[in-house]
Short mmCIF file of C-alpha atoms in Angstrom, two decimals:
data_model
loop_
_atom_site.label_atom_id
_atom_site.label_comp_id
_atom_site.label_asym_id
_atom_site.label_seq_id
_atom_site.Cartn_x
_atom_site.Cartn_y
_atom_site.Cartn_z
CA MET A 259 -15.85 10.34 -42.79
CA GLU A 260 -17.33 11.22 -39.40
CA LEU A 261 -16.38 7.77 -38.04
CA LEU A 262 -12.80 8.26 -39.24
CA HIS A 263 -12.71 11.65 -37.52
CA ILE A 264 -13.88 10.14 -34.21
CA THR A 265 -11.35 7.31 -34.50
CA LEU A 266 -8.49 9.74 -35.09
CA ILE A 267 -9.53 11.78 -32.04
CA ALA A 268 -9.64 8.62 -29.90
CA ILE A 269 -6.16 7.62 -31.07
CA LEU A 270 -4.85 11.11 -30.28
CA ILE A 271 -6.32 10.96 -26.76
CA VAL A 272 -4.71 7.59 -26.12
CA PHE A 273 -1.39 8.88 -27.43
CA LEU A 274 -1.48 12.01 -25.29
CA CYS A 275 -2.67 10.32 -22.10
CA GLY A 276 -0.60 7.20 -22.45
CA VAL A 277 -3.55 4.92 -21.74
CA ARG A 278 -3.43 1.62 -23.60
CA GLY A 279 -6.27 -0.62 -24.59
CA ASP A 280 -5.50 -2.81 -21.57
CA GLY A 281 -6.21 0.13 -19.26
CA THR A 282 -2.61 0.61 -18.13
CA VAL A 283 -0.81 3.96 -17.90
CA PRO A 284 2.97 4.54 -17.93
CA LEU A 285 4.68 4.78 -14.56
CA PRO A 286 5.89 8.41 -14.33
CA LYS A 287 9.53 9.11 -15.11
CA LEU A 288 11.44 11.10 -12.50
CA GLU A 289 12.65 14.48 -13.69
CA ARG A 290 16.40 14.80 -13.07
CA ASN A 291 16.23 11.31 -11.55
CA THR A 292 15.10 12.92 -8.29
CA LEU A 293 12.13 12.32 -5.98
CA ALA A 294 10.03 15.23 -4.75
CA THR A 295 10.83 16.42 -1.22
CA LEU A 296 9.28 18.58 1.49
CA GLY A 297 6.41 20.76 0.23
CA ASP A 298 6.78 19.46 -3.32
CA ARG A 299 5.67 15.98 -2.22
CA GLY A 300 2.02 17.08 -2.21
CA TYR A 301 -0.44 19.69 -3.44
CA ARG A 302 -0.05 22.96 -1.57
CA ASP A 303 -3.67 24.05 -1.98
CA SER A 304 -5.13 20.77 -0.73
CA ARG A 305 -7.13 20.22 2.43
CA ARG A 306 -6.94 17.38 4.92
CA LEU A 307 -9.68 14.76 4.80
CA ASP A 308 -11.75 14.45 7.98
CA CYS A 309 -12.18 10.73 8.62
CA GLY A 310 -13.89 11.02 11.97
CA LEU A 311 -10.89 9.56 13.75
CA TRP A 312 -12.06 10.93 17.11
CA ASN A 313 -14.74 8.21 17.16
CA ILE A 314 -13.07 4.95 16.28
CA GLU A 315 -14.51 1.48 16.41
CA LEU A 316 -12.54 -1.71 16.87
CA HIS A 317 -13.29 -4.44 14.34
CA GLU A 318 -11.87 -7.93 14.64
CA PHE A 319 -11.40 -9.73 11.36
CA ARG A 320 -11.01 -13.48 11.78
CA SER A 321 -9.48 -15.87 9.30
CA SER A 322 -12.12 -17.61 7.23
CA GLY A 323 -9.83 -20.60 6.88
CA HIS A 324 -9.33 -19.89 3.17
CA VAL A 325 -5.80 -19.32 1.90
CA TYR A 326 -5.21 -18.07 -1.63
CA ASP A 327 -2.30 -18.17 -4.02
CA PRO A 328 -1.22 -14.63 -5.05
CA SER A 329 -1.90 -15.28 -8.74
CA THR A 330 -5.44 -16.37 -7.88
CA VAL A 331 -6.50 -13.60 -5.54
CA LEU A 332 -4.68 -10.61 -7.08
CA THR A 333 -5.42 -11.06 -10.77
CA THR A 334 -9.19 -11.10 -10.28
CA SER A 335 -11.68 -8.29 -9.71
CA ASN A 336 -11.12 -8.78 -5.97
CA PHE A 337 -8.37 -6.15 -6.06
CA GLY A 338 -10.87 -3.46 -6.92
CA LYS A 339 -13.54 -4.75 -4.57
CA TYR A 340 -11.83 -5.67 -1.30
CA PRO A 341 -9.05 -3.96 0.67
CA TYR A 342 -5.63 -5.64 0.85
CA ASP A 343 -3.10 -5.29 3.63
CA ASN A 344 0.53 -6.13 4.36
CA ILE A 345 0.47 -5.20 8.04
CA ALA A 346 1.17 -8.75 9.23
CA MET A 347 4.44 -8.84 7.29
CA ASN A 348 5.69 -5.85 9.28
CA ARG A 349 5.08 -7.75 12.53
CA GLN A 350 6.78 -11.00 11.49
CA HIS A 351 10.20 -10.23 12.92
CA GLY A 352 13.02 -11.81 10.99
CA ALA A 353 10.88 -12.56 7.96
CA LEU A 354 12.93 -11.37 4.99
CA VAL A 355 14.07 -8.24 6.84
CA ASN A 356 16.68 -7.60 4.13
CA GLY A 357 14.38 -8.48 1.25
CA GLY A 358 14.62 -11.24 -1.32
CA GLN A 359 12.53 -14.24 -2.30
CA GLY A 360 10.15 -16.05 -0.02
CA LYS A 361 6.92 -18.03 -0.16
CA PHE A 362 3.66 -16.17 0.37
CA SER A 363 -0.09 -16.63 0.37
CA PHE A 364 -3.11 -14.46 1.17
CA ALA A 365 -5.39 -15.08 4.12
CA GLU A 366 -9.05 -14.19 3.73
CA LEU A 367 -10.38 -12.45 6.85
CA LYS A 368 -14.00 -11.50 7.53
CA HIS A 369 -15.94 -9.38 10.00
CA THR A 370 -19.72 -9.08 10.36
CA ASP A 371 -20.82 -5.58 11.34
CA SER A 372 -23.05 -5.77 14.40
CA GLN A 373 -25.44 -3.05 13.19
CA THR A 374 -25.66 -3.46 9.43
CA LYS A 375 -24.93 -7.22 9.44
CA LYS A 376 -22.79 -6.52 6.42
CA VAL A 377 -19.87 -8.91 5.98
CA LEU A 378 -16.60 -7.03 5.48
CA THR A 379 -13.64 -8.80 3.87
CA VAL A 380 -9.91 -8.06 3.96
CA TYR A 381 -7.11 -10.01 2.25
CA ALA A 382 -3.79 -10.02 4.08
CA LEU A 383 -0.37 -11.12 2.85
CA GLN A 384 1.40 -13.72 4.97
CA VAL A 385 4.57 -15.79 4.88
CA ASP A 386 3.56 -19.32 3.98
CA GLY A 387 5.97 -22.20 3.40
CA THR A 388 3.35 -23.89 1.23
CA GLY A 389 2.67 -20.74 -0.80
CA SER A 390 4.15 -19.32 -3.99
CA TYR A 391 7.51 -17.65 -4.50
CA ALA A 392 7.54 -13.86 -4.67
CA TYR A 393 9.95 -11.03 -3.89
CA TRP A 394 9.72 -8.98 -0.70
CA LEU A 395 10.91 -5.34 -0.83
CA PRO A 396 11.37 -3.95 2.72
CA GLN A 397 10.74 -0.29 3.49
CA GLY A 398 13.92 1.78 3.26
CA ARG A 399 15.77 -0.87 1.25
CA SER A 400 16.32 -2.01 -2.33
CA ILE A 401 16.27 -5.28 -4.24
CA ASP A 402 17.21 -6.24 -7.80
CA ILE A 403 14.85 -8.41 -9.87
CA PRO A 404 15.06 -9.68 -13.48
CA ALA A 405 13.67 -7.22 -16.01
CA ARG A 406 12.41 -10.21 -17.98
CA PRO A 407 11.85 -13.19 -15.67
CA LYS A 408 12.45 -16.65 -17.06
CA HIS A 409 10.19 -19.64 -16.64
CA GLY A 410 10.05 -20.55 -12.97
CA ASP A 411 11.17 -17.12 -11.71
CA ALA A 412 8.99 -15.26 -9.22
CA LYS A 413 6.42 -13.06 -10.92
CA PHE A 414 5.26 -10.92 -7.95
CA VAL A 415 6.89 -8.24 -5.77
CA PHE A 416 5.34 -7.30 -2.42
CA THR A 417 6.23 -4.46 -0.08
CA PRO A 418 4.77 -2.69 3.00
CA ASN A 419 1.70 -0.46 2.66
CA PHE A 420 2.12 3.11 1.46
CA GLY A 421 1.29 6.15 3.59
CA GLY A 422 3.78 8.71 2.31
CA CYS A 423 6.52 6.52 0.80
CA SER A 424 7.62 6.15 -2.82
CA TRP A 425 8.26 3.08 -4.98
CA THR A 426 11.11 3.59 -7.47
CA VAL A 427 12.00 1.37 -10.43
CA THR A 428 15.38 1.86 -12.11
CA PRO A 429 16.44 -0.27 -15.13
CA THR A 430 20.10 -1.30 -14.75
CA ARG A 431 22.68 -2.17 -17.39
CA TYR A 432 22.61 -5.81 -16.37
CA GLY A 433 19.08 -6.83 -17.32
CA LYS A 434 17.77 -6.07 -13.84
CA LEU A 435 15.34 -3.65 -12.28
CA ARG A 436 16.45 -2.00 -9.04
CA LEU A 437 13.45 -1.43 -6.81
CA ARG A 438 13.37 0.81 -3.76
CA HIS A 439 10.69 1.46 -1.15
CA VAL A 440 11.72 4.99 -0.13
CA THR A 441 10.42 6.13 3.26
CA GLY A 442 8.29 9.29 3.25
CA ASN A 443 10.34 12.43 4.12
CA ASN A 444 13.56 10.41 3.71
CA GLU A 445 13.74 10.88 -0.06
CA THR A 446 16.99 12.86 0.15
CA TYR A 447 18.92 10.23 2.08
CA GLU A 448 17.37 7.05 0.72
CA PHE A 449 17.38 8.04 -2.96
CA ASN A 450 18.26 11.56 -4.13
CA ASN A 451 21.75 11.71 -2.60
CA LEU A 452 22.75 8.32 -3.99
CA ASP A 453 25.08 8.25 -6.97
CA VAL A 454 23.95 6.85 -10.30
CA ASN A 455 25.44 3.42 -9.64
CA GLN A 456 23.69 3.14 -6.29
CA LYS A 457 20.39 4.14 -7.86
CA GLY A 458 20.94 1.56 -10.56
CA GLY A 459 21.01 3.93 -13.53
CA ALA A 460 20.30 7.42 -14.80
CA THR A 461 16.60 6.85 -15.50
CA THR A 462 14.07 6.02 -12.80
CA TYR A 463 10.30 5.62 -12.79
CA ALA A 464 8.36 6.10 -9.58
CA LEU A 465 5.09 6.04 -7.70
CA GLN A 466 5.21 9.07 -5.41
CA TYR A 467 2.89 10.44 -2.72
CA LYS A 468 1.15 12.76 -5.19
CA ASP A 469 0.16 9.72 -7.25
CA TYR A 470 -1.89 8.07 -4.49
CA GLY A 471 -2.10 10.39 -1.45
CA TYR A 472 -5.04 12.48 -2.65
CA ILE A 473 -8.58 12.25 -3.91
CA LYS A 474 -10.23 15.03 -5.86
CA GLU A 475 -13.47 16.79 -4.92
CA GLY A 476 -14.42 19.16 -7.70
CA ASN A 477 -11.31 21.21 -8.39
CA GLN A 478 -9.73 20.66 -4.98
CA TYR A 479 -7.31 17.95 -3.88
CA VAL A 480 -8.13 16.28 -0.58
CA GLU A 481 -5.32 14.56 1.34
CA ASN A 482 -5.63 11.40 3.41
CA SER A 483 -5.22 8.47 1.07
CA HIS A 484 -2.97 5.49 1.52
CA ALA A 485 -2.20 2.68 -0.88
CA TYR A 486 -1.56 -1.01 -1.21
CA ALA A 487 0.72 -1.74 -4.16
CA TYR A 488 2.39 -4.75 -5.73
CA MET A 489 4.24 -5.57 -8.96
CA HIS A 490 3.27 -8.41 -11.26
CA TYR A 491 4.94 -9.70 -14.41
CA ASN A 492 2.43 -10.39 -17.18
CA ASN A 493 3.61 -9.34 -20.64
CA GLY A 494 5.94 -6.95 -18.84
CA TRP A 495 6.17 -5.70 -15.25
CA LYS A 496 3.15 -3.75 -14.03
CA LEU A 497 2.63 -1.87 -10.78
CA HIS A 498 -0.88 -2.32 -9.38
CA VAL A 499 -2.04 0.32 -6.91
CA GLN A 500 -5.11 0.26 -4.67
CA GLN A 501 -5.78 3.79 -3.44
CA LYS A 502 -7.68 3.88 -0.12
CA THR A 503 -9.27 6.64 1.95
CA CYS A 504 -9.82 6.61 5.71
CA THR A 505 -7.54 3.59 5.88
CA PRO A 506 -7.78 1.53 9.06
CA ASN A 507 -4.83 0.85 11.34
CA GLY A 508 -4.47 -2.46 13.08
CA SER A 509 -2.44 -5.31 14.48
CA PRO A 510 -2.38 -9.01 13.58
CA SER A 511 -2.51 -12.11 15.72
CA LEU A 512 -0.31 -14.84 14.29
CA SER A 513 -0.41 -18.56 14.90
CA ASP A 514 2.27 -20.34 16.91
CA VAL A 515 3.94 -21.81 13.83
CA PRO A 516 7.18 -19.75 13.97
CA GLN A 517 8.46 -20.53 10.49
CA TYR A 518 5.21 -19.48 8.84
CA GLY A 519 3.25 -17.35 11.31
CA LYS A 520 -0.09 -17.67 9.54
CA ILE A 521 -2.67 -15.03 10.35
CA GLN A 522 -5.44 -15.93 12.78
CA LYS A 523 -7.06 -12.52 13.05
CA LEU A 524 -6.52 -8.81 12.47
CA LYS A 525 -7.78 -6.03 14.71
CA PHE A 526 -8.47 -2.77 12.91
CA ASN A 527 -9.25 0.65 14.32
CA TYR A 528 -11.69 1.97 11.73
CA PRO A 529 -13.03 5.49 11.38
CA THR A 530 -16.75 5.74 12.08
CA GLU A 531 -19.05 3.59 9.99
CA THR A 532 -21.01 6.70 9.00
CA VAL A 533 -17.95 8.27 7.43
CA LEU A 534 -17.04 5.12 5.54
CA GLN A 535 -20.55 4.39 4.29
CA THR A 536 -21.95 7.79 3.44
CA ARG A 537 -18.99 9.99 2.54
CA TYR A 538 -16.17 7.98 1.03
CA ASN A 539 -15.59 4.61 -0.51
CA GLN A 540 -12.69 2.91 1.24
CA ILE A 541 -11.19 1.87 -2.09
CA THR A 542 -11.14 5.13 -3.99
CA LYS A 543 -9.34 3.97 -7.10
CA THR A 544 -7.22 1.19 -8.56
CA THR A 545 -4.57 1.95 -11.18
CA VAL A 546 -2.25 -0.27 -13.19
CA TYR A 547 1.06 1.31 -14.25
CA ARG A 548 3.22 -0.31 -16.91
CA ILE A 549 6.95 -0.09 -16.36
CA PRO A 550 9.05 0.77 -19.44
CA ILE A 551 11.92 -1.66 -19.93
CA PRO A 552 14.63 -0.78 -22.48
#
């Protein structure tokens, strides 16, 4: 009888929290089909995270020569272990500026810390004519993708990194999902003021700044988290989010192959090693959201 009681409690918790046995949680539904704006975008009683940005160190990550297919590198435990970055895509002028399908791969880049001798690894998305098809969703724009892809359709959606933006998913009447990468502080113009047809429908699900922009210390929210996110179709569309603290900023060096522009190296301005190693893990959390499809 006691075992039955425990089982019923476990089922109730799963029901209330929305967590499935596969570890996914439902992508939040927007109330009134409207994104949060201004002060409502975050937690008012939060404090800003001190990342030691006054003492930055320049790290140069060089390509290891290994190139990975998205389905290989993203569906492994690597996503929870190593940071991912889309910064090179933002610098490849003319590469799918309006969104749509392209061919992509991931470059593996490594840096050996001069003091600790620890090898740091970053995976970076790049345009690659020999890679796999996927969708690219530019910041400030929208694309439509099949709600239920057929055999041979692209199964991944990539978009720029998140540092205040929102990712909206709206099921349409035509068997499509309308995706938007809404720029932070532009929620009113890029989403809220659109009519229902422009949004794609009356019901929208979204990843907003509150969902990734904070970590929690005790009972207090601490702000200064960014995110890398992508969508993958595997028994339904799922939004995978890598929440990162003290995120580095950087710039890529691309090869001279104009149609592909493969990454040679990335230069990152990191916060101090002490901050990263003793106070915060760079990858704070990874979450998988399932997207309801009617």
